[in-house]
Amino acid sequence: MKRIKVLHASIKAGGGHNALRDFIYNELEKQPDKFRNIKFDHTVDSIEAFDTALSKVAPALYELFFFFAPRTVSDVFFVATFNLFKQCYKAIKDNNPDIILSSHFLLTQHFSLAKRLLRSKTIVVDCMPDYGPPSALQNPTLPWFRAEYILTFEEWTKNSVIKDLKVPKEKVLLAGRNPSKVYEDTRIKYHNKQAAREQIKVIMDYFPFSKIDSSKTTVLVTAGATQSGKTEKLLRAIAAEQKTDINLVDKYQFFVITGRNMKYFEKLVGLSKKYRYWSNIFPFPWVDSDVYALIQYASDFPILGSIAPATLNELIESECGPFIIYRTRAGQEIPHRVFVEEKGLGKFIPDLKVLVKKLSNGISDDERERFLNKGKAFRNEQARLASGLSELVYNLYPQEGD
């Protein structure tokens, strides 16, 4: 049995790309007799900066490119991002991998050209982190820029790649993904959400967290790592409703992820001190992964201003749902929210007045039970597919006698 060398490549372009790369890396590390694994992090950070800026400043233009740009634009993107090429070329030359698993389509393009210029036999695989139909930009027209295989992580995505991107079905692979083990471990360890809330009070034994009430319905509020401040408009709508109906303060508490945005964290702490109708809103700064998993498990359901496959799987594992999505980033997150609704995992409610009314009425037991059943079915299927990931990758490499 040959031990094959696998280069796991990612780039700073949102947390989902690194999360997928790390998941695949960790899965293959479980079989050291089959794989020698190498991580590659491209150092260019302009992709994330451009992506974030365009989605904020001109979301309509972002969506126009994502949904309607012809495949030829992908070839133009290759030229525009040629600063990525040198490191990709060097990574192949220095490491001589048997397989490259790339979690971003632009990296895939540059690795694909580099291998051809080097006359390398390495097999390049484009790993798609998103759920739902991909953009035509992810499959360039020129064959020199294309990967040998595309690895998808959901059936709808796989079928869309075959149908919409015209990729031969034998070149499109399907696997599954699991959230980090810490989410399962947290759920098993604390067993119920009240115990998890009490543990948060033990870990964070200072104001405002000392005022957490383990008996209250707990709502997780997050808009992603880079856009945490986007939740303020939502929180002000909730606070205004609570000012009108102060009984809601005794019914709910809100765990708000502010992350590294300390200015926003301090602002919310100040409001919590000053007004009773803000007193049940608890901002959480950047915490380690164990505490973050605990916060998710301690929450009954989330209100999301951003949704990605990694978060989706974490929340399902944490039994935190059904999801209420009130906004998403332009582009790839739109198929994500459609996916959530199609799978029966939650609803998209962009009107804050309607959302606040939904909160006032509460999540019914039937809605909660439906989410748990749908979520369990989805996670079981993902776990089944993930269990075959290592074998799927290993079989891509030609064996002796093939």
mmCIF file of C-alpha atoms in Angstrom:
data_model
loop_
_atom_site.group_PDB
_atom_site.id
_atom_site.type_symbol
_atom_site.label_atom_id
_atom_site.label_comp_id
_atom_site.label_asym_id
_atom_site.label_seq_id
_atom_site.Cartn_x
_atom_site.Cartn_y
_atom_site.Cartn_z
ATOM 1 C CA MET A 1 0.000 0.000 0.000
ATOM 2 C CA LYS A 2 1.516 3.276 -1.133
ATOM 3 C CA ARG A 3 1.550 6.179 1.317
ATOM 4 C CA ILE A 4 0.488 9.176 -0.751
ATOM 5 C CA LYS A 5 1.423 12.780 -0.143
ATOM 6 C CA VAL A 6 -1.511 15.209 0.074
ATOM 7 C CA LEU A 7 -1.182 19.000 0.053
ATOM 8 C CA HIS A 8 -4.137 20.658 1.814
ATOM 9 C CA ALA A 9 -4.358 24.198 0.466
ATOM 10 C CA SER A 10 -6.331 27.190 1.681
ATOM 11 C CA ILE A 11 -6.264 30.965 1.641
ATOM 12 C CA LYS A 12 -7.604 33.772 3.804
ATOM 13 C CA ALA A 13 -11.016 34.319 2.202
ATOM 14 C CA GLY A 14 -13.524 33.825 5.003
ATOM 15 C CA GLY A 15 -13.421 31.179 7.708
ATOM 16 C CA GLY A 16 -15.270 28.523 5.698
ATOM 17 C CA HIS A 17 -12.332 27.744 3.413
ATOM 18 C CA ASN A 18 -9.922 27.127 6.295
ATOM 19 C CA ALA A 19 -12.582 25.199 8.225
ATOM 20 C CA LEU A 20 -13.133 22.807 5.324
ATOM 21 C CA ARG A 21 -9.394 22.391 4.707
ATOM 22 C CA ASP A 22 -8.798 21.638 8.392
ATOM 23 C CA PHE A 23 -11.660 19.134 8.518
ATOM 24 C CA ILE A 24 -10.310 17.168 5.539
ATOM 25 C CA TYR A 25 -6.755 17.352 6.918
ATOM 26 C CA ASN A 26 -7.856 15.975 10.288
ATOM 27 C CA GLU A 27 -9.835 13.163 8.653
ATOM 28 C CA LEU A 28 -6.869 12.035 6.577
ATOM 29 C CA GLU A 29 -4.531 12.326 9.581
ATOM 30 C CA LYS A 30 -6.481 9.442 11.146
ATOM 31 C CA GLN A 31 -4.836 7.115 8.604
ATOM 32 C CA PRO A 32 -1.083 7.843 8.757
ATOM 33 C CA ASP A 33 -0.291 4.593 6.945
ATOM 34 C CA LYS A 34 -2.090 5.912 3.843
ATOM 35 C CA PHE A 35 -1.429 9.645 3.894
ATOM 36 C CA ARG A 36 1.392 12.063 4.465
ATOM 37 C CA ASN A 37 -0.438 15.348 4.945
ATOM 38 C CA ILE A 38 0.949 18.843 4.423
ATOM 39 C CA LYS A 39 -0.860 22.100 5.132
ATOM 40 C CA PHE A 40 -0.407 25.045 2.803
ATOM 41 C CA ASP A 41 -1.698 28.514 3.690
ATOM 42 C CA HIS A 42 -1.349 31.086 0.932
ATOM 43 C CA THR A 43 -0.147 34.347 2.452
ATOM 44 C CA VAL A 44 -2.036 36.740 0.156
ATOM 45 C CA ASP A 45 -4.949 38.360 2.026
ATOM 46 C CA SER A 46 -6.281 40.631 -0.723
ATOM 47 C CA ILE A 47 -8.951 38.085 -1.759
ATOM 48 C CA GLU A 48 -10.764 38.373 1.578
ATOM 49 C CA ALA A 49 -10.368 42.163 1.639
ATOM 50 C CA PHE A 50 -11.812 42.529 -1.871
ATOM 51 C CA ASP A 51 -14.633 40.054 -1.206
ATOM 52 C CA THR A 52 -15.660 41.772 2.047
ATOM 53 C CA ALA A 53 -15.449 45.262 0.572
ATOM 54 C CA LEU A 54 -17.472 44.426 -2.542
ATOM 55 C CA SER A 55 -20.207 42.612 -0.582
ATOM 56 C CA LYS A 56 -20.535 45.611 1.755
ATOM 57 C CA VAL A 57 -20.225 48.496 -0.711
ATOM 58 C CA ALA A 58 -21.948 47.010 -3.759
ATOM 59 C CA PRO A 59 -23.894 43.864 -2.829
ATOM 60 C CA ALA A 60 -26.002 44.075 -6.002
ATOM 61 C CA LEU A 61 -22.859 44.037 -8.145
ATOM 62 C CA TYR A 62 -21.485 41.154 -6.070
ATOM 63 C CA GLU A 63 -24.645 39.129 -6.702
ATOM 64 C CA LEU A 64 -24.600 40.038 -10.394
ATOM 65 C CA PHE A 65 -21.097 38.567 -10.696
ATOM 66 C CA PHE A 66 -21.905 35.503 -8.589
ATOM 67 C CA PHE A 67 -25.162 34.501 -10.274
ATOM 68 C CA PHE A 68 -24.975 35.845 -13.824
ATOM 69 C CA ALA A 69 -21.345 36.319 -14.879
ATOM 70 C CA PRO A 70 -20.358 33.946 -17.720
ATOM 71 C CA ARG A 71 -17.623 31.384 -17.184
ATOM 72 C CA THR A 72 -15.195 33.462 -19.242
ATOM 73 C CA VAL A 73 -15.059 35.971 -16.371
ATOM 74 C CA SER A 74 -13.391 33.240 -14.312
ATOM 75 C CA ASP A 75 -10.486 33.258 -16.749
ATOM 76 C CA VAL A 76 -10.232 37.031 -16.311
ATOM 77 C CA PHE A 77 -10.168 36.544 -12.526
ATOM 78 C CA PHE A 78 -7.189 34.236 -13.012
ATOM 79 C CA VAL A 79 -5.225 36.991 -14.722
ATOM 80 C CA ALA A 80 -6.345 39.561 -12.129
ATOM 81 C CA THR A 81 -5.110 37.322 -9.297
ATOM 82 C CA PHE A 82 -1.832 36.251 -10.877
ATOM 83 C CA ASN A 83 -0.055 37.264 -7.654
ATOM 84 C CA LEU A 84 -1.308 33.937 -6.283
ATOM 85 C CA PHE A 85 0.601 31.899 -8.870
ATOM 86 C CA LYS A 86 4.178 32.085 -7.551
ATOM 87 C CA GLN A 87 3.444 30.463 -4.173
ATOM 88 C CA CYS A 88 1.308 27.735 -5.785
ATOM 89 C CA TYR A 89 4.066 26.939 -8.270
ATOM 90 C CA LYS A 90 6.647 26.800 -5.470
ATOM 91 C CA ALA A 91 4.412 24.591 -3.277
ATOM 92 C CA ILE A 92 4.206 21.950 -6.009
ATOM 93 C CA LYS A 93 7.889 22.180 -6.856
ATOM 94 C CA ASP A 94 9.044 21.954 -3.222
ATOM 95 C CA ASN A 95 6.603 19.289 -1.989
ATOM 96 C CA ASN A 96 5.881 17.210 -5.121
ATOM 97 C CA PRO A 97 2.469 16.126 -3.792
ATOM 98 C CA ASP A 98 0.485 13.250 -5.245
ATOM 99 C CA ILE A 99 -2.802 15.080 -4.630
ATOM 100 C CA ILE A 100 -3.671 18.723 -3.959
ATOM 101 C CA LEU A 101 -6.944 19.432 -2.158
ATOM 102 C CA SER A 102 -7.722 23.117 -2.620
ATOM 103 C CA SER A 103 -10.544 24.802 -0.698
ATOM 104 C CA HIS A 104 -10.772 27.949 -2.885
ATOM 105 C CA PHE A 105 -11.458 28.004 -6.613
ATOM 106 C CA LEU A 106 -8.866 30.712 -7.341
ATOM 107 C CA LEU A 107 -6.143 28.660 -5.669
ATOM 108 C CA THR A 108 -7.348 25.672 -7.681
ATOM 109 C CA GLN A 109 -6.883 27.575 -10.935
ATOM 110 C CA HIS A 110 -3.308 28.562 -10.103
ATOM 111 C CA PHE A 111 -2.366 25.075 -8.910
ATOM 112 C CA SER A 112 -3.854 23.638 -12.106
ATOM 113 C CA LEU A 113 -1.728 25.855 -14.335
ATOM 114 C CA ALA A 114 1.384 25.387 -12.186
ATOM 115 C CA LYS A 115 1.202 21.580 -12.377
ATOM 116 C CA ARG A 116 0.984 21.741 -16.159
ATOM 117 C CA LEU A 117 3.951 24.083 -16.462
ATOM 118 C CA LEU A 118 5.948 21.811 -14.130
ATOM 119 C CA ARG A 119 4.745 18.696 -15.981
ATOM 120 C CA SER A 120 3.724 17.358 -12.588
ATOM 121 C CA LYS A 121 1.517 14.289 -12.218
ATOM 122 C CA THR A 122 -0.163 15.700 -9.107
ATOM 123 C CA ILE A 123 -3.956 15.455 -9.094
ATOM 124 C CA VAL A 124 -5.681 18.762 -8.322
ATOM 125 C CA VAL A 125 -9.062 18.585 -6.588
ATOM 126 C CA ASP A 126 -11.277 21.643 -6.125
ATOM 127 C CA CYS A 127 -13.095 21.308 -2.781
ATOM 128 C CA MET A 128 -16.311 23.359 -2.703
ATOM 129 C CA PRO A 129 -17.149 24.501 0.832
ATOM 130 C CA ASP A 130 -20.618 25.864 0.023
ATOM 131 C CA TYR A 131 -24.050 24.253 -0.212
ATOM 132 C CA GLY A 132 -26.345 24.885 -3.158
ATOM 133 C CA PRO A 133 -25.648 25.783 -6.794
ATOM 134 C CA PRO A 134 -22.133 27.155 -7.332
ATOM 135 C CA SER A 135 -21.292 30.192 -9.419
ATOM 136 C CA ALA A 136 -20.169 29.675 -13.024
ATOM 137 C CA LEU A 137 -17.031 31.574 -11.961
ATOM 138 C CA GLN A 138 -15.879 28.441 -10.157
ATOM 139 C CA ASN A 139 -15.339 26.476 -13.356
ATOM 140 C CA PRO A 140 -13.184 28.348 -15.912
ATOM 141 C CA THR A 141 -13.531 27.824 -19.650
ATOM 142 C CA LEU A 142 -9.835 27.237 -20.307
ATOM 143 C CA PRO A 143 -8.865 23.626 -19.482
ATOM 144 C CA TRP A 144 -5.387 24.625 -18.201
ATOM 145 C CA PHE A 145 -7.032 26.284 -15.202
ATOM 146 C CA ARG A 146 -9.370 23.418 -14.295
ATOM 147 C CA ALA A 147 -8.956 20.754 -11.628
ATOM 148 C CA GLU A 148 -9.154 17.061 -12.436
ATOM 149 C CA TYR A 149 -11.952 16.600 -9.885
ATOM 150 C CA ILE A 150 -14.478 18.653 -7.945
ATOM 151 C CA LEU A 151 -15.275 17.506 -4.413
ATOM 152 C CA THR A 152 -18.709 18.553 -3.106
ATOM 153 C CA PHE A 153 -20.242 18.065 0.317
ATOM 154 C CA GLU A 154 -23.964 17.995 -0.402
ATOM 155 C CA GLU A 155 -26.151 16.275 -3.025
ATOM 156 C CA TRP A 156 -27.745 19.482 -4.375
ATOM 157 C CA THR A 157 -24.300 20.979 -4.913
ATOM 158 C CA LYS A 158 -23.054 17.864 -6.697
ATOM 159 C CA ASN A 159 -26.035 17.769 -9.060
ATOM 160 C CA SER A 160 -25.717 21.491 -9.805
ATOM 161 C CA VAL A 161 -22.029 21.141 -10.696
ATOM 162 C CA ILE A 162 -22.894 18.383 -13.171
ATOM 163 C CA LYS A 163 -25.937 20.098 -14.647
ATOM 164 C CA ASP A 164 -25.095 23.822 -14.506
ATOM 165 C CA LEU A 165 -21.310 23.782 -14.832
ATOM 166 C CA LYS A 166 -21.329 20.921 -17.367
ATOM 167 C CA VAL A 167 -18.717 18.906 -15.491
ATOM 168 C CA PRO A 168 -18.683 15.173 -16.363
ATOM 169 C CA LYS A 169 -20.364 13.274 -13.543
ATOM 170 C CA GLU A 170 -17.396 10.947 -13.094
ATOM 171 C CA LYS A 171 -15.311 14.029 -12.207
ATOM 172 C CA VAL A 172 -17.686 15.214 -9.473
ATOM 173 C CA LEU A 173 -17.275 13.617 -6.059
ATOM 174 C CA LEU A 174 -19.547 13.649 -3.018
ATOM 175 C CA ALA A 175 -18.445 13.468 0.606
ATOM 176 C CA GLY A 176 -19.754 14.750 3.933
ATOM 177 C CA ARG A 177 -18.381 16.951 6.662
ATOM 178 C CA ASN A 178 -18.581 16.916 10.428
ATOM 179 C CA PRO A 179 -18.255 19.816 12.837
ATOM 180 C CA SER A 180 -15.277 19.920 15.171
ATOM 181 C CA LYS A 181 -15.425 17.182 17.814
ATOM 182 C CA VAL A 182 -15.770 19.815 20.551
ATOM 183 C CA TYR A 183 -19.449 20.365 19.630
ATOM 184 C CA GLU A 184 -20.393 16.728 20.108
ATOM 185 C CA ASP A 185 -18.290 16.506 23.276
ATOM 186 C CA THR A 186 -19.987 19.601 24.742
ATOM 187 C CA ARG A 187 -23.484 18.264 24.022
ATOM 188 C CA ILE A 188 -22.672 14.927 25.644
ATOM 189 C CA LYS A 189 -20.865 16.461 28.619
ATOM 190 C CA TYR A 190 -23.594 18.890 29.711
ATOM 191 C CA HIS A 191 -26.584 16.899 28.481
ATOM 192 C CA ASN A 192 -29.008 19.807 28.923
ATOM 193 C CA LYS A 193 -28.956 23.487 28.118
ATOM 194 C CA GLN A 194 -29.622 24.707 31.662
ATOM 195 C CA ALA A 195 -26.420 23.020 32.859
ATOM 196 C CA ALA A 196 -24.500 24.634 29.993
ATOM 197 C CA ARG A 197 -25.778 28.087 30.976
ATOM 198 C CA GLU A 198 -24.716 27.523 34.566
ATOM 199 C CA GLN A 199 -21.242 26.552 33.350
ATOM 200 C CA ILE A 200 -20.957 29.797 31.374
ATOM 201 C CA LYS A 201 -21.611 31.677 34.624
ATOM 202 C CA VAL A 202 -18.818 29.695 36.287
ATOM 203 C CA ILE A 203 -16.324 30.358 33.475
ATOM 204 C CA MET A 204 -17.264 34.022 33.014
ATOM 205 C CA ASP A 205 -17.969 35.030 36.613
ATOM 206 C CA TYR A 206 -18.194 38.783 36.091
ATOM 207 C CA PHE A 207 -20.679 41.345 34.826
ATOM 208 C CA PRO A 208 -22.798 41.015 32.751
ATOM 209 C CA PHE A 209 -22.530 37.201 32.604
ATOM 210 C CA SER A 210 -23.194 36.772 36.321
ATOM 211 C CA LYS A 211 -26.769 37.858 35.559
ATOM 212 C CA ILE A 212 -27.439 34.999 33.118
ATOM 213 C CA ASP A 213 -30.610 33.102 34.080
ATOM 214 C CA SER A 214 -30.374 29.390 33.265
ATOM 215 C CA SER A 215 -34.183 29.047 33.155
ATOM 216 C CA LYS A 216 -34.804 31.593 30.388
ATOM 217 C CA THR A 217 -35.260 30.799 26.710
ATOM 218 C CA THR A 218 -31.843 31.644 25.285
ATOM 219 C CA VAL A 219 -31.319 33.041 21.799
ATOM 220 C CA LEU A 220 -27.948 33.095 20.032
ATOM 221 C CA VAL A 221 -27.435 36.214 17.887
ATOM 222 C CA THR A 222 -24.561 36.271 15.407
ATOM 223 C CA ALA A 223 -23.685 37.750 12.030
ATOM 224 C CA GLY A 224 -20.311 36.121 11.492
ATOM 225 C CA ALA A 225 -16.793 36.966 12.613
ATOM 226 C CA THR A 226 -16.224 39.978 10.365
ATOM 227 C CA GLN A 227 -19.663 41.592 10.579
ATOM 228 C CA SER A 228 -20.657 41.305 14.252
ATOM 229 C CA GLY A 229 -21.699 44.976 14.383
ATOM 230 C CA LYS A 230 -24.414 44.251 11.829
ATOM 231 C CA THR A 231 -26.580 42.825 14.630
ATOM 232 C CA GLU A 232 -27.088 46.222 16.302
ATOM 233 C CA LYS A 233 -30.127 47.174 14.228
ATOM 234 C CA LEU A 234 -31.759 43.865 15.135
ATOM 235 C CA LEU A 235 -30.950 44.268 18.839
ATOM 236 C CA ARG A 236 -32.398 47.775 18.889
ATOM 237 C CA ALA A 237 -35.636 46.415 17.414
ATOM 238 C CA ILE A 238 -35.736 43.719 20.101
ATOM 239 C CA ALA A 239 -34.968 46.228 22.874
ATOM 240 C CA ALA A 240 -37.716 48.556 21.618
ATOM 241 C CA GLU A 241 -40.233 45.709 21.762
ATOM 242 C CA GLN A 242 -39.045 44.783 25.258
ATOM 243 C CA LYS A 243 -39.451 48.389 26.365
ATOM 244 C CA THR A 244 -43.081 48.157 25.263
ATOM 245 C CA ASP A 245 -43.603 44.681 26.725
ATOM 246 C CA ILE A 246 -41.208 44.360 29.670
ATOM 247 C CA ASN A 247 -42.404 40.779 30.288
ATOM 248 C CA LEU A 248 -40.194 39.712 27.378
ATOM 249 C CA VAL A 249 -37.150 40.523 29.521
ATOM 250 C CA ASP A 250 -38.247 37.814 31.938
ATOM 251 C CA LYS A 251 -38.930 35.351 29.104
ATOM 252 C CA TYR A 252 -35.811 35.673 26.930
ATOM 253 C CA GLN A 253 -32.091 36.299 27.107
ATOM 254 C CA PHE A 254 -29.846 36.922 24.113
ATOM 255 C CA PHE A 255 -26.261 35.710 23.707
ATOM 256 C CA VAL A 256 -24.724 38.111 21.177
ATOM 257 C CA ILE A 257 -21.426 37.252 19.497
ATOM 258 C CA THR A 258 -19.344 40.421 19.171
ATOM 259 C CA GLY A 259 -16.021 38.638 18.613
ATOM 260 C CA ARG A 260 -13.010 40.910 18.221
ATOM 261 C CA ASN A 261 -15.163 44.028 17.911
ATOM 262 C CA MET A 262 -14.459 45.310 21.436
ATOM 263 C CA LYS A 263 -16.005 48.715 20.745
ATOM 264 C CA TYR A 264 -19.314 47.006 19.978
ATOM 265 C CA PHE A 265 -18.938 44.715 23.009
ATOM 266 C CA GLU A 266 -18.411 47.687 25.348
ATOM 267 C CA LYS A 267 -21.334 49.551 23.811
ATOM 268 C CA LEU A 268 -23.716 46.653 24.488
ATOM 269 C CA VAL A 269 -22.394 46.217 28.034
ATOM 270 C CA GLY A 270 -23.074 49.898 28.646
ATOM 271 C CA LEU A 271 -26.654 49.606 27.381
ATOM 272 C CA SER A 272 -27.159 46.488 29.521
ATOM 273 C CA LYS A 273 -26.103 48.436 32.633
ATOM 274 C CA LYS A 274 -28.234 51.481 31.832
ATOM 275 C CA TYR A 275 -31.600 50.098 30.690
ATOM 276 C CA ARG A 276 -33.662 47.208 31.999
ATOM 277 C CA TYR A 277 -34.965 46.447 28.509
ATOM 278 C CA TRP A 278 -31.337 45.830 27.462
ATOM 279 C CA SER A 279 -30.429 43.896 30.624
ATOM 280 C CA ASN A 280 -31.100 40.447 29.110
ATOM 281 C CA ILE A 281 -28.762 41.061 26.161
ATOM 282 C CA PHE A 282 -25.328 39.548 26.845
ATOM 283 C CA PRO A 283 -22.480 40.368 24.441
ATOM 284 C CA PHE A 284 -19.680 37.798 24.204
ATOM 285 C CA PRO A 285 -16.194 38.880 23.112
ATOM 286 C CA TRP A 286 -13.723 36.595 21.352
ATOM 287 C CA VAL A 287 -13.540 33.268 23.222
ATOM 288 C CA ASP A 288 -11.735 29.985 22.584
ATOM 289 C CA SER A 289 -13.408 27.143 20.706
ATOM 290 C CA ASP A 290 -14.446 25.237 23.837
ATOM 291 C CA VAL A 291 -16.334 28.220 25.260
ATOM 292 C CA TYR A 292 -17.865 29.042 21.875
ATOM 293 C CA ALA A 293 -19.188 25.480 21.586
ATOM 294 C CA LEU A 294 -20.625 25.858 25.088
ATOM 295 C CA ILE A 295 -22.377 29.119 24.110
ATOM 296 C CA GLN A 296 -23.925 27.436 21.079
ATOM 297 C CA TYR A 297 -25.123 24.437 23.066
ATOM 298 C CA ALA A 298 -26.492 26.702 25.831
ATOM 299 C CA SER A 299 -28.698 28.486 23.270
ATOM 300 C CA ASP A 300 -32.167 27.232 22.330
ATOM 301 C CA PHE A 301 -32.233 28.695 18.811
ATOM 302 C CA PRO A 302 -30.257 31.258 16.786
ATOM 303 C CA ILE A 303 -31.027 34.468 14.936
ATOM 304 C CA LEU A 304 -28.468 34.620 12.137
ATOM 305 C CA GLY A 305 -27.153 37.500 10.059
ATOM 306 C CA SER A 306 -24.868 35.131 8.169
ATOM 307 C CA ILE A 307 -24.973 31.409 7.426
ATOM 308 C CA ALA A 308 -22.338 29.010 6.123
ATOM 309 C CA PRO A 309 -22.044 25.206 6.089
ATOM 310 C CA ALA A 310 -19.572 25.083 8.998
ATOM 311 C CA THR A 311 -21.895 27.117 11.243
ATOM 312 C CA LEU A 312 -24.924 25.151 10.051
ATOM 313 C CA ASN A 313 -23.364 21.824 11.058
ATOM 314 C CA GLU A 314 -22.159 23.205 14.403
ATOM 315 C CA LEU A 315 -25.626 24.513 15.297
ATOM 316 C CA ILE A 316 -27.333 21.245 14.369
ATOM 317 C CA GLU A 317 -24.827 19.272 16.450
ATOM 318 C CA SER A 318 -25.515 21.716 19.317
ATOM 319 C CA GLU A 319 -29.294 21.175 18.957
ATOM 320 C CA CYS A 320 -29.642 24.927 18.515
ATOM 321 C CA GLY A 321 -32.646 25.608 16.302
ATOM 322 C CA PRO A 322 -34.761 26.093 14.319
ATOM 323 C CA PHE A 323 -32.778 28.846 12.617
ATOM 324 C CA ILE A 324 -34.143 32.328 12.057
ATOM 325 C CA ILE A 325 -32.131 34.032 9.304
ATOM 326 C CA TYR A 326 -32.765 37.758 8.954
ATOM 327 C CA ARG A 327 -29.971 38.696 6.561
ATOM 328 C CA THR A 328 -27.178 37.089 4.587
ATOM 329 C CA ARG A 329 -24.144 38.313 2.742
ATOM 330 C CA ALA A 330 -24.451 38.707 -1.008
ATOM 331 C CA GLY A 331 -23.466 35.847 -3.288
ATOM 332 C CA GLN A 332 -22.912 32.357 -1.934
ATOM 333 C CA GLU A 333 -24.902 32.840 1.284
ATOM 334 C CA ILE A 334 -28.163 33.205 -0.655
ATOM 335 C CA PRO A 335 -28.115 29.513 -1.704
ATOM 336 C CA HIS A 336 -27.266 28.682 1.918
ATOM 337 C CA ARG A 337 -30.448 30.267 3.251
ATOM 338 C CA VAL A 338 -32.479 28.534 0.514
ATOM 339 C CA PHE A 339 -30.840 25.281 1.581
ATOM 340 C CA VAL A 340 -31.875 25.872 5.218
ATOM 341 C CA GLU A 341 -35.513 26.395 4.230
ATOM 342 C CA GLU A 342 -35.545 23.461 1.786
ATOM 343 C CA LYS A 343 -34.190 21.143 4.503
ATOM 344 C CA GLY A 344 -36.766 22.343 7.032
ATOM 345 C CA LEU A 345 -34.089 23.690 9.387
ATOM 346 C CA GLY A 346 -35.412 27.234 9.690
ATOM 347 C CA LYS A 347 -36.892 30.316 8.056
ATOM 348 C CA PHE A 348 -35.686 33.480 6.361
ATOM 349 C CA ILE A 349 -37.390 36.506 7.970
ATOM 350 C CA PRO A 350 -35.806 39.727 6.631
ATOM 351 C CA ASP A 351 -38.494 42.062 8.029
ATOM 352 C CA LEU A 352 -37.440 42.956 11.580
ATOM 353 C CA LYS A 353 -41.015 43.758 12.610
ATOM 354 C CA VAL A 354 -42.135 40.280 11.550
ATOM 355 C CA LEU A 355 -39.096 38.749 13.251
ATOM 356 C CA VAL A 356 -39.773 40.537 16.552
ATOM 357 C CA LYS A 357 -43.409 39.441 16.353
ATOM 358 C CA LYS A 358 -42.214 35.864 15.859
ATOM 359 C CA LEU A 359 -40.080 36.226 18.986
ATOM 360 C CA SER A 360 -43.049 37.524 20.957
ATOM 361 C CA ASN A 361 -45.077 34.481 19.914
ATOM 362 C CA GLY A 362 -42.177 32.100 20.559
ATOM 363 C CA ILE A 363 -40.969 28.899 18.926
ATOM 364 C CA SER A 364 -43.570 26.136 19.228
ATOM 365 C CA ASP A 365 -42.806 22.627 20.465
ATOM 366 C CA ASP A 366 -43.750 21.297 17.020
ATOM 367 C CA GLU A 367 -41.240 23.629 15.315
ATOM 368 C CA ARG A 368 -38.554 22.582 17.759
ATOM 369 C CA GLU A 369 -39.280 18.866 17.293
ATOM 370 C CA ARG A 370 -39.313 19.232 13.511
ATOM 371 C CA PHE A 371 -35.902 20.913 13.601
ATOM 372 C CA LEU A 372 -34.401 18.223 15.824
ATOM 373 C CA ASN A 373 -35.702 15.441 13.560
ATOM 374 C CA LYS A 374 -34.633 17.123 10.315
ATOM 375 C CA GLY A 375 -31.294 18.093 11.809
ATOM 376 C CA LYS A 376 -30.612 14.575 13.064
ATOM 377 C CA ALA A 377 -31.401 13.093 9.642
ATOM 378 C CA PHE A 378 -29.103 15.598 7.935
ATOM 379 C CA ARG A 379 -26.238 15.072 10.388
ATOM 380 C CA ASN A 380 -26.543 11.273 10.102
ATOM 381 C CA GLU A 381 -26.257 11.494 6.321
ATOM 382 C CA GLN A 382 -23.321 13.907 6.552
ATOM 383 C CA ALA A 383 -21.557 11.617 9.032
ATOM 384 C CA ARG A 384 -22.120 8.622 6.749
ATOM 385 C CA LEU A 385 -20.632 10.444 3.774
ATOM 386 C CA ALA A 386 -17.766 11.836 5.863
ATOM 387 C CA SER A 387 -16.810 8.334 6.983
ATOM 388 C CA GLY A 388 -15.847 7.490 3.398
ATOM 389 C CA LEU A 389 -13.828 10.656 2.728
ATOM 390 C CA SER A 390 -10.378 9.171 3.300
ATOM 391 C CA GLU A 391 -11.052 6.192 1.031
ATOM 392 C CA LEU A 392 -12.506 8.517 -1.620
ATOM 393 C CA VAL A 393 -9.338 10.642 -1.644
ATOM 394 C CA TYR A 394 -6.997 7.658 -1.550
ATOM 395 C CA ASN A 395 -8.701 6.021 -4.519
ATOM 396 C CA LEU A 396 -8.097 9.119 -6.662
ATOM 397 C CA TYR A 397 -4.435 8.198 -6.840
ATOM 398 C CA PRO A 398 -3.679 5.518 -9.478
ATOM 399 C CA GLN A 399 -2.747 2.245 -7.811
ATOM 400 C CA GLU A 400 -0.176 -0.158 -9.169
ATOM 401 C CA GLY A 401 -1.605 -2.086 -12.062
ATOM 402 C CA ASP A 402 -4.227 0.560 -12.920
#
